[in-house]
Short mmCIF file of C-alpha atoms in Angstrom, two decimals:
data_model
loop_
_atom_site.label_atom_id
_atom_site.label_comp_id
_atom_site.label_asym_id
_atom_site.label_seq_id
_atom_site.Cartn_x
_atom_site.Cartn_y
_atom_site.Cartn_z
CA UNK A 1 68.92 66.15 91.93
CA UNK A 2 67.87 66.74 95.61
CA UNK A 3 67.94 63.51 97.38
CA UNK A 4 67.20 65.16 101.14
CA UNK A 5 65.99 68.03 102.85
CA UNK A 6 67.26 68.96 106.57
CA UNK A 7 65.59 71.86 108.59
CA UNK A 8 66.66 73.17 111.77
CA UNK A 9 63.05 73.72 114.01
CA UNK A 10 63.08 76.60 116.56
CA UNK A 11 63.15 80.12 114.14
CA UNK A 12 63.40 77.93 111.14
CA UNK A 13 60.78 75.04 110.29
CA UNK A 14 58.96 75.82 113.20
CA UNK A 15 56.78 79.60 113.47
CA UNK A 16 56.91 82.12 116.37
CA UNK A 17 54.08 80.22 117.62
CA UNK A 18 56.20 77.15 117.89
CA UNK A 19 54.55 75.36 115.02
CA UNK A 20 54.07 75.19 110.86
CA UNK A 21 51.74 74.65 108.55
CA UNK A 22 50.43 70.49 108.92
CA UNK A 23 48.56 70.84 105.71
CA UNK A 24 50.78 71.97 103.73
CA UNK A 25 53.54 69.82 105.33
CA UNK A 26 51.40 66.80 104.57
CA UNK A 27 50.88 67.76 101.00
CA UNK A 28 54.79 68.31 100.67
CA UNK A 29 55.77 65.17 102.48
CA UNK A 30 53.89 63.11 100.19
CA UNK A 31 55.42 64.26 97.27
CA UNK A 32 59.35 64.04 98.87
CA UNK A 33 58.14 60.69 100.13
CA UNK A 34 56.95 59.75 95.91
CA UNK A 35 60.62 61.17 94.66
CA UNK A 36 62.62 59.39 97.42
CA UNK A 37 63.64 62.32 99.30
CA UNK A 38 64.35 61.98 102.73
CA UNK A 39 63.36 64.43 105.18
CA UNK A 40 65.71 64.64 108.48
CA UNK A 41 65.13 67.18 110.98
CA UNK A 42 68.79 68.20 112.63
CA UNK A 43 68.06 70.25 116.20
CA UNK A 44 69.20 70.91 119.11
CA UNK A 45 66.43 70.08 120.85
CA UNK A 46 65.42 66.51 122.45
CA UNK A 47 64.52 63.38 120.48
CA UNK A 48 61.16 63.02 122.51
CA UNK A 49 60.35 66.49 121.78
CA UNK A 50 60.78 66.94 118.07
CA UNK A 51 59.36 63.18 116.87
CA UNK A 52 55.92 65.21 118.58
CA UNK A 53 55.91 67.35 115.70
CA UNK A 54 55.68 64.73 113.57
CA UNK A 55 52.63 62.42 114.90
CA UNK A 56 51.88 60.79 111.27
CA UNK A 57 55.07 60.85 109.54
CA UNK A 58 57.77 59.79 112.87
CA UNK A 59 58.57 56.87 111.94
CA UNK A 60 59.90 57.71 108.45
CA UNK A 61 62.00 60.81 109.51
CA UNK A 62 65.68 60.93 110.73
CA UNK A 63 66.33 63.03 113.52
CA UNK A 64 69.67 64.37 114.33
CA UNK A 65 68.71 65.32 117.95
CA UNK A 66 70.88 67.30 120.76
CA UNK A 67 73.21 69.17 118.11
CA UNK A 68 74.23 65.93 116.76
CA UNK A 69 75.07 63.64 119.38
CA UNK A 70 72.39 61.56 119.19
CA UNK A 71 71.15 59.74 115.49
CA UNK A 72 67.55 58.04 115.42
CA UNK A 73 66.00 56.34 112.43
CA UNK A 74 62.84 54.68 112.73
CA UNK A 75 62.89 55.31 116.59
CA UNK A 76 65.54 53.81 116.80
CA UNK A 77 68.85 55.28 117.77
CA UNK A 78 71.27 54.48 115.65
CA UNK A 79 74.47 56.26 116.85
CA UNK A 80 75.35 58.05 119.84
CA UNK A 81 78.12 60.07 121.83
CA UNK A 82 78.62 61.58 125.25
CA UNK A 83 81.00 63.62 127.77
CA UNK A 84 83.10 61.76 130.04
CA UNK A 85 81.26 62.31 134.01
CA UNK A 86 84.40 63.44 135.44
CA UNK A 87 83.66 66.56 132.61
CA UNK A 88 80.17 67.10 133.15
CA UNK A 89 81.17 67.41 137.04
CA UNK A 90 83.46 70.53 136.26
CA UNK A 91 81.32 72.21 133.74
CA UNK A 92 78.43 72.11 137.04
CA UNK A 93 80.55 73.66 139.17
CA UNK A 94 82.16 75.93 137.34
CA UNK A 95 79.15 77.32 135.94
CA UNK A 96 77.84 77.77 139.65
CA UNK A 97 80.65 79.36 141.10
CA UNK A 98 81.29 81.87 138.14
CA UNK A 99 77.85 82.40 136.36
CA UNK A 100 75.33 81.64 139.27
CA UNK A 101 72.34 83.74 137.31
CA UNK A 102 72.46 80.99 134.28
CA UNK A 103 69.84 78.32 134.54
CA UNK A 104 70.88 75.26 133.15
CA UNK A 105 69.41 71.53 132.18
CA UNK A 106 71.34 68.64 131.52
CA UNK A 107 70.65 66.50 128.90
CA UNK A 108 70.87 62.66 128.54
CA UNK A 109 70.04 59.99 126.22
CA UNK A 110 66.99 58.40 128.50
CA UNK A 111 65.86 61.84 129.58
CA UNK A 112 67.24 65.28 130.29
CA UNK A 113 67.43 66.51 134.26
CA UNK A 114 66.99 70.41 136.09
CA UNK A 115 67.46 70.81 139.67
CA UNK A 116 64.36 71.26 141.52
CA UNK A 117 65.51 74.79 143.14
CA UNK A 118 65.38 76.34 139.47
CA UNK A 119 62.71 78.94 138.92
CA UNK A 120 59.81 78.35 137.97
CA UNK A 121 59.82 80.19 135.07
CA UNK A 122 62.34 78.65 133.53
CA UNK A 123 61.10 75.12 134.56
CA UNK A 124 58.05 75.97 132.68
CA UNK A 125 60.06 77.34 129.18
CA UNK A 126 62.23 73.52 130.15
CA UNK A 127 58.79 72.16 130.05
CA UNK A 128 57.90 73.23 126.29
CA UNK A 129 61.29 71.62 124.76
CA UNK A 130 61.36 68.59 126.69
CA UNK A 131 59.29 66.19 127.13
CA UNK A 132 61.30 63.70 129.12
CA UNK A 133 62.60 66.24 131.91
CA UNK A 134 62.99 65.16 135.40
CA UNK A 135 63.90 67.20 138.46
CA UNK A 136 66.72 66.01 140.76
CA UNK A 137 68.07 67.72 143.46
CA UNK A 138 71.96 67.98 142.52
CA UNK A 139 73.00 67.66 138.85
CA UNK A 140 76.42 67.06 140.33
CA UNK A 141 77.41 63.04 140.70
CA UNK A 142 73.45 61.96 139.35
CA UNK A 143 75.13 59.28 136.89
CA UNK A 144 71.89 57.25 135.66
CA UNK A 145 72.70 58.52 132.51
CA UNK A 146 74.77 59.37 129.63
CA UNK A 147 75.16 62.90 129.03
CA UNK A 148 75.12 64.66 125.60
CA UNK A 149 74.48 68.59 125.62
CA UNK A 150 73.92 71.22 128.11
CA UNK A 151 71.31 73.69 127.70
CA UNK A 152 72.27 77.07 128.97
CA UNK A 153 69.60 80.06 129.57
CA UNK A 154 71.80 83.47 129.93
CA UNK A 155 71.53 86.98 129.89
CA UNK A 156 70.53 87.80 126.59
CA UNK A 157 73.07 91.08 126.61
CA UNK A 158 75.48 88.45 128.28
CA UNK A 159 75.23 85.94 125.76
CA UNK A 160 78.95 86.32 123.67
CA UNK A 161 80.81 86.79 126.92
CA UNK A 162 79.36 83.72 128.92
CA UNK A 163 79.84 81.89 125.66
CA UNK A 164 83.13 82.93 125.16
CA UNK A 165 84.56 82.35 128.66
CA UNK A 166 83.37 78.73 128.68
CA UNK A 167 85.17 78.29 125.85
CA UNK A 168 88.16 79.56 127.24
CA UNK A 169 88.20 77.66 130.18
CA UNK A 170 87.21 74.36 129.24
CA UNK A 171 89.02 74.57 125.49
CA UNK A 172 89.09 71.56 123.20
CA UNK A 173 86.96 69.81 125.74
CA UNK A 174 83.89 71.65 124.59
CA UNK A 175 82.50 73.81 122.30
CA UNK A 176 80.28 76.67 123.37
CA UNK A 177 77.95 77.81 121.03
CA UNK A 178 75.22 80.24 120.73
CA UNK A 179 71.61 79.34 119.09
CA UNK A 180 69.97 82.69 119.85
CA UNK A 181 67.87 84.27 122.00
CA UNK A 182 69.73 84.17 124.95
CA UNK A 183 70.34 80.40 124.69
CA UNK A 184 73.94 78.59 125.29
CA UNK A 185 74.42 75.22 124.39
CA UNK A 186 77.38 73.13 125.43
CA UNK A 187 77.97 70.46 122.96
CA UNK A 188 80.57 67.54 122.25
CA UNK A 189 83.73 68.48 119.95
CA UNK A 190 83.14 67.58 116.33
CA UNK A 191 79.55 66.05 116.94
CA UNK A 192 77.47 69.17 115.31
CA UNK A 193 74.78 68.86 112.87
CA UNK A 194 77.00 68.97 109.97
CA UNK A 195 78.56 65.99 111.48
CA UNK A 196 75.50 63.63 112.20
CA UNK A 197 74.52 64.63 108.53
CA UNK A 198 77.64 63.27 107.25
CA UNK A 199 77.16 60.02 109.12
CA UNK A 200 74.10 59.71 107.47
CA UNK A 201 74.58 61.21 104.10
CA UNK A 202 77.44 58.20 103.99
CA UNK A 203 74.72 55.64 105.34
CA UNK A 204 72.61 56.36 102.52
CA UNK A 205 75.02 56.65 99.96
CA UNK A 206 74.14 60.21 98.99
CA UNK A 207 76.15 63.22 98.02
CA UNK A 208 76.53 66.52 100.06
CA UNK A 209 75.73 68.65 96.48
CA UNK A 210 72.43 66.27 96.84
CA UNK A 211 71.02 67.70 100.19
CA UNK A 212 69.62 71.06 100.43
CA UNK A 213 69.24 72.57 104.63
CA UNK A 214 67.61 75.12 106.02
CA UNK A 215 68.74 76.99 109.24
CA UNK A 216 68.83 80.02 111.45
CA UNK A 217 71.18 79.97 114.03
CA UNK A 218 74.81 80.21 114.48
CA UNK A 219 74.66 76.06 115.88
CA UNK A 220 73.41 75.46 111.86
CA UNK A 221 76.67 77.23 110.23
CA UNK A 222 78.61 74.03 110.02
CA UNK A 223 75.32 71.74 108.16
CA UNK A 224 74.73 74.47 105.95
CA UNK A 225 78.37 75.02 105.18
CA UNK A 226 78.45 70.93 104.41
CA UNK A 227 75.38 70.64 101.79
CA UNK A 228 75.19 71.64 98.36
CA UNK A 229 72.08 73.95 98.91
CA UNK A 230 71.97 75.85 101.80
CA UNK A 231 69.41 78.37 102.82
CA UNK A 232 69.67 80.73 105.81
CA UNK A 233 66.23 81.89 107.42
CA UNK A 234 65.38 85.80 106.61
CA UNK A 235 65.25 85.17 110.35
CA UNK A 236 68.52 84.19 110.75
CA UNK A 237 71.76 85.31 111.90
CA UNK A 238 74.16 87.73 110.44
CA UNK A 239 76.82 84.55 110.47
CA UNK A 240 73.79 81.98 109.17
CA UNK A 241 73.22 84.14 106.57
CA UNK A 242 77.32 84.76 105.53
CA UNK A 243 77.44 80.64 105.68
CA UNK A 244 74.63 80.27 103.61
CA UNK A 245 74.28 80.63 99.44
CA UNK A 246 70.46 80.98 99.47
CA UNK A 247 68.10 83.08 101.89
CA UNK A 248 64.71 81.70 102.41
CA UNK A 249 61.57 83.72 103.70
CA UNK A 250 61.22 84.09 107.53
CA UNK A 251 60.07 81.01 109.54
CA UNK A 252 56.36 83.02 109.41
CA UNK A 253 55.89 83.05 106.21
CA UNK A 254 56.62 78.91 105.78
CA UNK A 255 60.15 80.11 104.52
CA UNK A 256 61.21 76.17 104.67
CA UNK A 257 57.94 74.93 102.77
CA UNK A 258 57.83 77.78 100.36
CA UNK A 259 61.70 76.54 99.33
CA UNK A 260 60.70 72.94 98.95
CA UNK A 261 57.96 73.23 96.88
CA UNK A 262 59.62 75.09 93.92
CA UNK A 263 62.32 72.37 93.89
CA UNK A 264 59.32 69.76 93.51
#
């Protein structure tokens, strides 16, 4: 018996128009809400940001924000991790002195931060997925926060290499990983989706084989590897897709809502 559902947003629950379907979200909500399944939305993307989504419905969602770092129930959060300072200073530099074309925000728990001589364009596309972003004018030694994730924007054709060589250099410190579309996050070791869905999962007192999730990019292989029904977007990547025992439609076609409604 399915006891929660967990969706990824961006190329997953979310269109190419950065949205879904409200009605038919409603309808569906209603009846997971009836049977006692929880919905939690597991992302990469900032707390602020994704609870928008949700205007109705917030308060009764779990988000597993930032890749897992950060846990919020009832807007409250509930359990949190960060990188030591002393880290987040060498990742900064060494990001400007050997990829100085990668535009980068840093992301806290109280807000995330961009420098203020970033382009334009990319302060706007900063703009759309966070709604608590401030401009500084060093990300170096700005410690008025706790830091959880960086958001890389690369090359697109650079992607695996930039990826890679942070990996490299940094080693068990970090973990590098790739959610598409010429987007790099850097995350904390261990604290992945899979990992905040464990946390609660044990919380609640429910099974993994209890949980089905729904992703599309290579930063949902380890949540979809951990629940008993996992669905990989027709969207998604070749490795989503290998990690996954189900393929859903494509995040245009309500792939995610189409799923959950034959299981109610």
């Amino acid at each position: 018996m399915i006891k929660a559902v967990v969706v990824d947003m961006d190329g997953t629950f979310l269109n190419s128009k950065h949205d879904y379907n409200r009605e038919w979200f409603k309808e569906i909500y209603q009846k997971l809400s009836k049977q006692n399944i929880r919905f939690v939305v597991a992302s990469g993307n900032q707390y602020a940001q994704l609870k928008s989504f949700f205007p109705e419905s917030h308060e009764n969602i779990s988000f597993i924000a930032e890749n897992g770092a950060l846990i919020f129930e009832q807007n409250t959060l509930i359990r949190e991790h960060h990188f030591e300072i002393d880290l987040v200073d060498q990742i900064i530099t060494y990001l400007k002195d050997t990829h100085p074309d990668v535009d980068m925000i840093l992301c806290g728990i109280a807000s995330s931060y961009i420098e203020k001589n970033t382009s334009e364009r990319f302060k706007s596309i900063a703009q759309t997925y966070y709604h608590k972003l401030q401009e500084v004018d060093h990300l170096q030694n700005f410690c008025e926060d706790k830091y959880v994730k960086f958001a890389l924007s690369v090359p697109v054709s650079q992607t695996e290499q930039i990826q890679d060589s942070l990996q490299t250099y940094f080693g068990h410190q970090i973990v590098a990983v790739s959610s598409g579309h010429g987007s790099v996050d850097i995350i904390i070791p261990g604290k992945h989706k899979a990992d905040g869905l464990s946390f609660l999962a044990t919380k609640w007192g429910i099974s993994p084989e209890d949980i089905v999730a729904f992703g599309d990019g290579n930063n949902d292989v380890e949540m979809l590897q951990y629940v008993g029904h996992s669905y990989a977007m027709e969207n998604g990547s070749s490795l989503v897709k290998e990690a996954s025992k189900n393929l859903a439609p494509s995040n245009d076609e309500s792939g995610v809502l189409q799923v959950i409604e034959k299981y109610l």
